[in-house]
mmCIF file of N, CA and C in Angstrom:
data_model
loop_
_atom_site.group_PDB
_atom_site.id
_atom_site.type_symbol
_atom_site.label_atom_id
_atom_site.label_comp_id
_atom_site.label_asym_id
_atom_site.label_seq_id
_atom_site.Cartn_x
_atom_site.Cartn_y
_atom_site.Cartn_z
ATOM 1 N N UNK Y 1 96.290 95.857 80.589
ATOM 2 C CA UNK Y 1 97.226 95.491 81.662
ATOM 3 C C UNK Y 1 96.771 96.157 82.963
ATOM 4 N N UNK Y 2 96.663 95.373 84.011
ATOM 5 C CA UNK Y 2 96.337 95.918 85.328
ATOM 6 C C UNK Y 2 97.599 95.952 86.169
ATOM 7 N N UNK Y 3 97.796 97.058 86.868
ATOM 8 C CA UNK Y 3 98.996 97.252 87.668
ATOM 9 C C UNK Y 3 98.636 97.438 89.131
ATOM 10 N N UNK Y 4 99.443 96.880 89.997
ATOM 11 C CA UNK Y 4 99.218 96.971 91.434
ATOM 12 C C UNK Y 4 100.517 97.364 92.103
ATOM 13 N N UNK Y 5 100.557 98.571 92.658
ATOM 14 C CA UNK Y 5 101.753 99.047 93.350
ATOM 15 C C UNK Y 5 101.660 98.739 94.836
ATOM 16 N N UNK Y 6 102.817 98.464 95.439
ATOM 17 C CA UNK Y 6 102.869 98.185 96.868
ATOM 18 C C UNK Y 6 104.245 98.547 97.409
ATOM 19 N N UNK Y 7 104.363 98.530 98.737
ATOM 20 C CA UNK Y 7 105.661 98.737 99.362
ATOM 21 C C UNK Y 7 105.865 100.084 100.009
ATOM 22 N N UNK Y 8 104.894 100.981 99.887
ATOM 23 C CA UNK Y 8 105.035 102.275 100.511
ATOM 24 C C UNK Y 8 104.992 102.174 102.027
ATOM 25 N N UNK Y 9 105.320 103.274 102.690
ATOM 26 C CA UNK Y 9 105.291 103.300 104.137
ATOM 27 C C UNK Y 9 105.886 104.578 104.670
ATOM 28 N N UNK Y 10 106.155 104.572 105.972
ATOM 29 C CA UNK Y 10 106.749 105.722 106.646
ATOM 30 C C UNK Y 10 108.175 105.365 107.036
ATOM 31 N N UNK Y 11 109.108 106.234 106.705
ATOM 32 C CA UNK Y 11 110.512 105.966 106.981
ATOM 33 C C UNK Y 11 111.187 107.281 107.372
ATOM 34 N N UNK Y 12 112.230 107.186 108.157
ATOM 35 C CA UNK Y 12 112.981 108.381 108.527
ATOM 36 C C UNK Y 12 113.927 108.780 107.403
ATOM 37 N N UNK Y 13 114.277 110.046 107.377
ATOM 38 C CA UNK Y 13 115.227 110.525 106.380
ATOM 39 C C UNK Y 13 116.513 109.704 106.456
ATOM 40 N N UNK Y 14 117.016 109.351 105.282
ATOM 41 C CA UNK Y 14 118.198 108.514 105.209
ATOM 42 C C UNK Y 14 117.893 107.031 105.093
ATOM 43 N N UNK Y 15 116.644 106.683 105.302
ATOM 44 C CA UNK Y 15 116.249 105.294 105.243
ATOM 45 C C UNK Y 15 115.966 104.822 103.825
ATOM 46 N N UNK Y 16 115.486 103.581 103.719
ATOM 47 C CA UNK Y 16 115.245 102.959 102.413
ATOM 48 C C UNK Y 16 113.865 102.319 102.367
ATOM 49 N N UNK Y 17 113.329 102.257 101.171
ATOM 50 C CA UNK Y 17 112.090 101.520 100.891
ATOM 51 C C UNK Y 17 112.218 100.886 99.515
ATOM 52 N N UNK Y 18 111.505 99.806 99.322
ATOM 53 C CA UNK Y 18 111.469 99.162 98.005
ATOM 54 C C UNK Y 18 110.021 99.056 97.561
ATOM 55 N N UNK Y 19 109.698 99.718 96.478
ATOM 56 C CA UNK Y 19 108.358 99.657 95.914
ATOM 57 C C UNK Y 19 108.300 98.546 94.862
ATOM 58 N N UNK Y 20 107.161 97.896 94.788
ATOM 59 C CA UNK Y 20 106.949 96.862 93.787
ATOM 60 C C UNK Y 20 105.706 97.179 92.973
ATOM 61 N N UNK Y 21 105.706 96.712 91.744
ATOM 62 C CA UNK Y 21 104.554 96.875 90.859
ATOM 63 C C UNK Y 21 104.324 95.550 90.163
ATOM 64 N N UNK Y 22 103.172 94.959 90.409
ATOM 65 C CA UNK Y 22 102.822 93.692 89.796
ATOM 66 C C UNK Y 22 101.890 93.932 88.625
ATOM 67 N N UNK Y 23 102.157 93.252 87.522
ATOM 68 C CA UNK Y 23 101.333 93.395 86.320
ATOM 69 C C UNK Y 23 100.501 92.147 86.112
ATOM 70 N N UNK Y 24 99.269 92.373 85.635
ATOM 71 C CA UNK Y 24 98.393 91.250 85.302
ATOM 72 C C UNK Y 24 97.801 91.480 83.933
ATOM 73 N N UNK Y 25 98.053 90.583 82.956
ATOM 74 C CA UNK Y 25 98.853 89.378 83.138
ATOM 75 C C UNK Y 25 100.362 89.628 83.128
ATOM 76 N N UNK Y 26 100.834 90.461 82.184
ATOM 77 C CA UNK Y 26 102.260 90.819 82.150
ATOM 78 C C UNK Y 26 102.403 92.241 81.622
ATOM 79 N N UNK Y 27 103.622 92.767 81.678
ATOM 80 C CA UNK Y 27 103.883 94.086 81.103
ATOM 81 C C UNK Y 27 103.948 94.026 79.573
ATOM 82 N N UNK Y 28 103.906 92.807 79.019
ATOM 83 C CA UNK Y 28 104.033 92.622 77.573
ATOM 84 C C UNK Y 28 105.295 93.312 77.086
ATOM 85 N N UNK Y 29 105.207 94.088 76.045
ATOM 86 C CA UNK Y 29 106.376 94.812 75.540
ATOM 87 C C UNK Y 29 106.267 96.302 75.817
ATOM 88 N N UNK Y 30 105.556 96.641 76.878
ATOM 89 C CA UNK Y 30 105.438 98.046 77.250
ATOM 90 C C UNK Y 30 106.663 98.514 78.014
ATOM 91 N N UNK Y 31 106.996 99.747 77.847
ATOM 92 C CA UNK Y 31 107.959 100.388 78.725
ATOM 93 C C UNK Y 31 107.271 100.663 80.060
ATOM 94 N N UNK Y 32 108.068 100.769 81.118
ATOM 95 C CA UNK Y 32 107.503 100.900 82.445
ATOM 96 C C UNK Y 32 108.115 102.091 83.167
ATOM 97 N N UNK Y 33 107.334 102.689 84.026
ATOM 98 C CA UNK Y 33 107.848 103.860 84.721
ATOM 99 C C UNK Y 33 107.262 104.028 86.101
ATOM 100 N N UNK Y 34 107.918 104.861 86.878
ATOM 101 C CA UNK Y 34 107.434 105.287 88.187
ATOM 102 C C UNK Y 34 107.268 106.800 88.167
ATOM 103 N N UNK Y 35 106.175 107.242 88.703
ATOM 104 C CA UNK Y 35 105.893 108.661 88.868
ATOM 105 C C UNK Y 35 105.491 108.901 90.324
ATOM 106 N N UNK Y 36 105.503 110.151 90.730
ATOM 107 C CA UNK Y 36 105.056 110.475 92.084
ATOM 108 C C UNK Y 36 104.306 111.804 92.073
ATOM 109 N N UNK Y 37 103.435 111.937 93.060
ATOM 110 C CA UNK Y 37 102.644 113.154 93.172
ATOM 111 C C UNK Y 37 102.524 113.563 94.629
ATOM 112 N N UNK Y 38 103.081 114.713 94.931
ATOM 113 C CA UNK Y 38 102.986 115.274 96.276
ATOM 114 C C UNK Y 38 101.731 116.135 96.359
ATOM 115 N N UNK Y 39 101.222 116.359 97.554
ATOM 116 C CA UNK Y 39 100.005 117.171 97.709
ATOM 117 C C UNK Y 39 100.164 118.548 97.077
ATOM 118 N N UNK Y 40 99.201 118.927 96.247
ATOM 119 C CA UNK Y 40 99.210 120.240 95.627
ATOM 120 C C UNK Y 40 100.144 120.381 94.449
ATOM 121 N N UNK Y 41 100.786 119.286 94.062
ATOM 122 C CA UNK Y 41 101.733 119.345 92.945
ATOM 123 C C UNK Y 41 101.303 118.422 91.818
ATOM 124 N N UNK Y 42 101.872 118.659 90.629
ATOM 125 C CA UNK Y 42 101.602 117.786 89.503
ATOM 126 C C UNK Y 42 102.322 116.460 89.667
ATOM 127 N N UNK Y 43 101.821 115.454 88.974
ATOM 128 C CA UNK Y 43 102.507 114.170 88.966
ATOM 129 C C UNK Y 43 103.816 114.322 88.189
ATOM 130 N N UNK Y 44 104.907 113.827 88.769
ATOM 131 C CA UNK Y 44 106.204 113.999 88.148
ATOM 132 C C UNK Y 44 106.915 112.672 87.904
ATOM 133 N N UNK Y 45 107.744 112.679 86.890
ATOM 134 C CA UNK Y 45 108.517 111.503 86.506
ATOM 135 C C UNK Y 45 109.569 111.190 87.559
ATOM 136 N N UNK Y 46 109.752 109.902 87.824
ATOM 137 C CA UNK Y 46 110.789 109.448 88.746
ATOM 138 C C UNK Y 46 111.825 108.596 88.014
ATOM 139 N N UNK Y 47 111.355 107.543 87.348
ATOM 140 C CA UNK Y 47 112.267 106.633 86.666
ATOM 141 C C UNK Y 47 111.503 105.826 85.623
ATOM 142 N N UNK Y 48 112.235 105.341 84.626
ATOM 143 C CA UNK Y 48 111.619 104.492 83.618
ATOM 144 C C UNK Y 48 112.611 103.439 83.157
ATOM 145 N N UNK Y 49 112.066 102.337 82.650
ATOM 146 C CA UNK Y 49 112.882 101.256 82.098
ATOM 147 C C UNK Y 49 112.169 100.740 80.858
ATOM 148 N N UNK Y 50 112.917 100.571 79.777
ATOM 149 C CA UNK Y 50 112.319 100.091 78.544
ATOM 150 C C UNK Y 50 111.948 98.627 78.661
ATOM 151 N N UNK Y 51 111.087 98.165 77.747
ATOM 152 C CA UNK Y 51 110.616 96.789 77.833
ATOM 153 C C UNK Y 51 111.775 95.803 77.755
ATOM 154 N N UNK Y 52 112.831 96.170 77.028
ATOM 155 C CA UNK Y 52 113.986 95.287 76.900
ATOM 156 C C UNK Y 52 114.950 95.418 78.079
ATOM 157 N N UNK Y 53 114.779 96.478 78.845
ATOM 158 C CA UNK Y 53 115.685 96.733 79.953
ATOM 159 C C UNK Y 53 116.943 97.473 79.546
ATOM 160 N N UNK Y 54 117.053 97.797 78.266
ATOM 161 C CA UNK Y 54 118.290 98.391 77.770
ATOM 162 C C UNK Y 54 118.383 99.894 78.022
ATOM 163 N N UNK Y 55 117.247 100.526 78.235
ATOM 164 C CA UNK Y 55 117.239 101.974 78.456
ATOM 165 C C UNK Y 55 116.596 102.288 79.795
ATOM 166 N N UNK Y 56 117.331 102.958 80.645
ATOM 167 C CA UNK Y 56 116.847 103.363 81.966
ATOM 168 C C UNK Y 56 117.069 104.859 82.120
ATOM 169 N N UNK Y 57 116.071 105.527 82.644
ATOM 170 C CA UNK Y 57 116.164 106.965 82.874
ATOM 171 C C UNK Y 57 115.744 107.279 84.305
ATOM 172 N N UNK Y 58 116.332 108.329 84.855
ATOM 173 C CA UNK Y 58 115.979 108.796 86.190
ATOM 174 C C UNK Y 58 115.793 110.311 86.182
ATOM 175 N N UNK Y 59 114.922 110.772 87.019
ATOM 176 C CA UNK Y 59 114.838 112.205 87.269
ATOM 177 C C UNK Y 59 116.108 112.630 87.992
ATOM 178 N N UNK Y 60 116.558 113.837 87.734
ATOM 179 C CA UNK Y 60 117.792 114.305 88.378
ATOM 180 C C UNK Y 60 117.694 114.268 89.906
ATOM 181 N N UNK Y 61 116.502 114.483 90.409
ATOM 182 C CA UNK Y 61 116.313 114.547 91.856
ATOM 183 C C UNK Y 61 116.512 113.206 92.557
ATOM 184 N N UNK Y 62 116.454 112.107 91.808
ATOM 185 C CA UNK Y 62 116.584 110.789 92.435
ATOM 186 C C UNK Y 62 117.801 110.021 91.937
ATOM 187 N N UNK Y 63 118.489 110.569 90.956
ATOM 188 C CA UNK Y 63 119.632 109.880 90.363
ATOM 189 C C UNK Y 63 120.687 109.595 91.430
ATOM 190 N N UNK Y 64 121.164 108.361 91.448
ATOM 191 C CA UNK Y 64 122.163 107.964 92.432
ATOM 192 C C UNK Y 64 121.579 107.442 93.730
ATOM 193 N N UNK Y 65 120.267 107.632 93.917
ATOM 194 C CA UNK Y 65 119.612 107.158 95.141
ATOM 195 C C UNK Y 65 118.564 106.080 94.852
ATOM 196 N N UNK Y 66 117.915 106.168 93.712
ATOM 197 C CA UNK Y 66 116.861 105.220 93.347
ATOM 198 C C UNK Y 66 117.365 104.305 92.229
ATOM 199 N N UNK Y 67 116.862 103.065 92.237
ATOM 200 C CA UNK Y 67 117.199 102.104 91.190
ATOM 201 C C UNK Y 67 115.935 101.404 90.723
ATOM 202 N N UNK Y 68 115.672 101.468 89.430
ATOM 203 C CA UNK Y 68 114.517 100.790 88.850
ATOM 204 C C UNK Y 68 114.965 99.462 88.261
ATOM 205 N N UNK Y 69 114.132 98.449 88.382
ATOM 206 C CA UNK Y 69 114.459 97.151 87.809
ATOM 207 C C UNK Y 69 113.171 96.421 87.475
ATOM 208 N N UNK Y 70 113.309 95.358 86.683
ATOM 209 C CA UNK Y 70 112.152 94.532 86.333
ATOM 210 C C UNK Y 70 112.591 93.090 86.245
ATOM 211 N N UNK Y 71 111.639 92.180 86.339
ATOM 212 C CA UNK Y 71 111.990 90.772 86.229
ATOM 213 C C UNK Y 71 111.885 90.326 84.781
ATOM 214 N N UNK Y 72 112.559 89.259 84.449
ATOM 215 C CA UNK Y 72 112.610 88.794 83.065
ATOM 216 C C UNK Y 72 111.271 88.252 82.581
ATOM 217 N N UNK Y 73 110.413 87.887 83.501
ATOM 218 C CA UNK Y 73 109.099 87.364 83.126
ATOM 219 C C UNK Y 73 108.107 88.465 82.806
ATOM 220 N N UNK Y 74 108.547 89.725 82.976
ATOM 221 C CA UNK Y 74 107.707 90.891 82.678
ATOM 222 C C UNK Y 74 106.427 90.914 83.506
ATOM 223 N N UNK Y 75 106.522 90.428 84.739
ATOM 224 C CA UNK Y 75 105.359 90.464 85.612
ATOM 225 C C UNK Y 75 105.535 91.394 86.792
ATOM 226 N N UNK Y 76 106.751 91.886 87.009
ATOM 227 C CA UNK Y 76 106.993 92.726 88.175
ATOM 228 C C UNK Y 76 108.079 93.742 87.893
ATOM 229 N N UNK Y 77 107.930 94.885 88.539
ATOM 230 C CA UNK Y 77 108.907 95.947 88.437
ATOM 231 C C UNK Y 77 109.128 96.491 89.838
ATOM 232 N N UNK Y 78 110.340 96.970 90.110
ATOM 233 C CA UNK Y 78 110.635 97.473 91.446
ATOM 234 C C UNK Y 78 111.314 98.832 91.385
ATOM 235 N N UNK Y 79 111.242 99.540 92.482
ATOM 236 C CA UNK Y 79 111.972 100.799 92.638
ATOM 237 C C UNK Y 79 112.622 100.771 94.018
ATOM 238 N N UNK Y 80 113.925 100.582 94.041
ATOM 239 C CA UNK Y 80 114.674 100.609 95.290
ATOM 240 C C UNK Y 80 115.023 102.061 95.591
ATOM 241 N N UNK Y 81 114.593 102.535 96.732
ATOM 242 C CA UNK Y 81 114.811 103.928 97.103
ATOM 243 C C UNK Y 81 115.696 103.988 98.339
ATOM 244 N N UNK Y 82 116.875 104.544 98.189
ATOM 245 C CA UNK Y 82 117.836 104.685 99.290
ATOM 246 C C UNK Y 82 118.057 106.156 99.625
ATOM 247 N N UNK Y 83 118.587 106.386 100.820
ATOM 248 C CA UNK Y 83 118.883 107.740 101.261
ATOM 249 C C UNK Y 83 117.685 108.665 101.031
ATOM 250 N N UNK Y 84 116.536 108.230 101.493
ATOM 251 C CA UNK Y 84 115.318 108.989 101.264
ATOM 252 C C UNK Y 84 115.349 110.335 101.980
ATOM 253 N N UNK Y 85 114.712 111.316 101.352
ATOM 254 C CA UNK Y 85 114.658 112.671 101.874
ATOM 255 C C UNK Y 85 113.203 113.078 102.088
ATOM 256 N N UNK Y 86 112.937 114.020 102.958
ATOM 257 C CA UNK Y 86 111.551 114.459 103.172
ATOM 258 C C UNK Y 86 110.872 114.896 101.876
ATOM 259 N N UNK Y 87 111.630 115.445 100.951
ATOM 260 C CA UNK Y 87 111.039 115.893 99.684
ATOM 261 C C UNK Y 87 110.648 114.737 98.770
ATOM 262 N N UNK Y 88 110.995 113.515 99.145
ATOM 263 C CA UNK Y 88 110.551 112.338 98.396
ATOM 264 C C UNK Y 88 109.138 111.915 98.804
ATOM 265 N N UNK Y 89 108.602 112.535 99.815
ATOM 266 C CA UNK Y 89 107.251 112.204 100.273
ATOM 267 C C UNK Y 89 106.232 112.471 99.179
ATOM 268 N N UNK Y 90 105.468 111.444 98.834
ATOM 269 C CA UNK Y 90 104.489 111.544 97.755
ATOM 270 C C UNK Y 90 103.762 110.217 97.618
ATOM 271 N N UNK Y 91 102.718 110.225 96.795
ATOM 272 C CA UNK Y 91 102.112 108.978 96.352
ATOM 273 C C UNK Y 91 102.857 108.552 95.093
ATOM 274 N N UNK Y 92 103.329 107.310 95.093
ATOM 275 C CA UNK Y 92 104.096 106.787 93.979
ATOM 276 C C UNK Y 92 103.219 105.886 93.126
ATOM 277 N N UNK Y 93 103.286 106.102 91.810
ATOM 278 C CA UNK Y 93 102.489 105.355 90.862
ATOM 279 C C UNK Y 93 103.393 104.609 89.885
ATOM 280 N N UNK Y 94 103.028 103.377 89.561
ATOM 281 C CA UNK Y 94 103.704 102.682 88.481
ATOM 282 C C UNK Y 94 102.833 102.766 87.234
ATOM 283 N N UNK Y 95 103.483 102.687 86.085
ATOM 284 C CA UNK Y 95 102.778 102.873 84.833
ATOM 285 C C UNK Y 95 103.422 102.059 83.730
ATOM 286 N N UNK Y 96 102.633 101.778 82.693
ATOM 287 C CA UNK Y 96 103.132 101.069 81.521
ATOM 288 C C UNK Y 96 102.597 101.748 80.266
ATOM 289 N N UNK Y 97 103.445 101.810 79.239
ATOM 290 C CA UNK Y 97 103.019 102.466 78.019
ATOM 291 C C UNK Y 97 103.968 102.196 76.871
ATOM 292 N N UNK Y 98 103.745 102.913 75.763
ATOM 293 C CA UNK Y 98 104.536 102.640 74.570
ATOM 294 C C UNK Y 98 105.914 103.264 74.601
ATOM 295 N N UNK Y 99 106.179 104.101 75.596
ATOM 296 C CA UNK Y 99 107.519 104.624 75.785
ATOM 297 C C UNK Y 99 107.946 105.735 74.873
ATOM 298 N N UNK Y 100 107.023 106.259 74.044
ATOM 299 C CA UNK Y 100 107.426 107.345 73.147
ATOM 300 C C UNK Y 100 107.841 108.581 73.926
ATOM 301 N N UNK Y 101 107.216 108.764 75.100
ATOM 302 C CA UNK Y 101 107.602 109.866 75.992
ATOM 303 C C UNK Y 101 107.789 109.254 77.373
ATOM 304 N N UNK Y 102 108.920 108.616 77.558
ATOM 305 C CA UNK Y 102 109.111 107.803 78.763
ATOM 306 C C UNK Y 102 109.202 108.625 80.041
ATOM 307 N N UNK Y 103 109.467 109.938 79.939
ATOM 308 C CA UNK Y 103 109.561 110.771 81.132
ATOM 309 C C UNK Y 103 108.354 111.692 81.280
ATOM 310 N N UNK Y 104 107.279 111.354 80.615
ATOM 311 C CA UNK Y 104 106.060 112.155 80.682
ATOM 312 C C UNK Y 104 104.865 111.257 80.942
ATOM 313 N N UNK Y 105 103.896 111.770 81.686
ATOM 314 C CA UNK Y 105 102.690 110.980 81.931
ATOM 315 C C UNK Y 105 101.979 110.660 80.627
ATOM 316 N N UNK Y 106 102.186 111.477 79.610
ATOM 317 C CA UNK Y 106 101.541 111.255 78.315
ATOM 318 C C UNK Y 106 102.013 109.981 77.640
ATOM 319 N N UNK Y 107 103.158 109.465 78.059
ATOM 320 C CA UNK Y 107 103.700 108.274 77.426
ATOM 321 C C UNK Y 107 103.191 106.969 77.998
ATOM 322 N N UNK Y 108 102.265 107.053 78.942
ATOM 323 C CA UNK Y 108 101.815 105.855 79.645
ATOM 324 C C UNK Y 108 100.302 105.713 79.577
ATOM 325 N N UNK Y 109 99.884 104.499 79.261
ATOM 326 C CA UNK Y 109 98.464 104.206 79.080
ATOM 327 C C UNK Y 109 97.861 103.555 80.330
ATOM 328 N N UNK Y 110 98.652 102.783 81.032
ATOM 329 C CA UNK Y 110 98.149 102.011 82.165
ATOM 330 C C UNK Y 110 98.799 102.498 83.459
ATOM 331 N N UNK Y 111 97.985 102.622 84.501
ATOM 332 C CA UNK Y 111 98.459 103.147 85.779
ATOM 333 C C UNK Y 111 97.996 102.277 86.939
ATOM 334 N N UNK Y 112 98.877 102.138 87.920
ATOM 335 C CA UNK Y 112 98.506 101.484 89.161
ATOM 336 C C UNK Y 112 97.798 102.478 90.071
ATOM 337 N N UNK Y 113 97.373 102.019 91.231
ATOM 338 C CA UNK Y 113 96.561 102.839 92.114
ATOM 339 C C UNK Y 113 97.371 103.757 93.020
ATOM 340 N N UNK Y 114 98.673 103.581 93.083
ATOM 341 C CA UNK Y 114 99.501 104.436 93.912
ATOM 342 C C UNK Y 114 99.753 103.864 95.289
ATOM 343 N N UNK Y 115 100.926 104.163 95.824
ATOM 344 C CA UNK Y 115 101.290 103.753 97.175
ATOM 345 C C UNK Y 115 101.980 104.937 97.854
ATOM 346 N N UNK Y 116 101.606 105.199 99.102
ATOM 347 C CA UNK Y 116 102.080 106.388 99.810
ATOM 348 C C UNK Y 116 103.458 106.149 100.401
ATOM 349 N N UNK Y 117 104.356 107.088 100.158
ATOM 350 C CA UNK Y 117 105.679 107.098 100.777
ATOM 351 C C UNK Y 117 105.793 108.376 101.593
ATOM 352 N N UNK Y 118 106.088 108.232 102.864
ATOM 353 C CA UNK Y 118 106.247 109.380 103.747
ATOM 354 C C UNK Y 118 107.613 109.305 104.400
ATOM 355 N N UNK Y 119 108.402 110.363 104.230
ATOM 356 C CA UNK Y 119 109.743 110.425 104.788
ATOM 357 C C UNK Y 119 109.758 111.527 105.840
ATOM 358 N N UNK Y 120 110.038 111.147 107.066
ATOM 359 C CA UNK Y 120 110.059 112.116 108.161
ATOM 360 C C UNK Y 120 111.475 112.629 108.394
ATOM 361 N N UNK Y 121 111.548 113.866 108.807
ATOM 362 C CA UNK Y 121 112.877 114.475 109.024
ATOM 363 C C UNK Y 121 113.360 114.276 110.442
#
């Protein structure tokens, strides 16, 4: 599975962005997730959604502000980010995997190239 993330940009604190992740050919029955990596820091979990859509998880730092979703055709996934904060600044990556560890990078086999999100104060 090849993944392509898009939608990053520069936004002021309090603003919104919507990230998209396109899969080729499809996500199949993989679970999907978003991770982010700030300069000098490890890649961290942001959100995940199971292949069926029945299980969704968020990092505590984004809960209530970010929403993960996917389309029924299993070709696209999105991350709606509202009320952005400067600490959300990072490169955001989408990923697909078997979901055994949905909040860990170890649970994902396929990764997109990343899209930069910069939140100014």
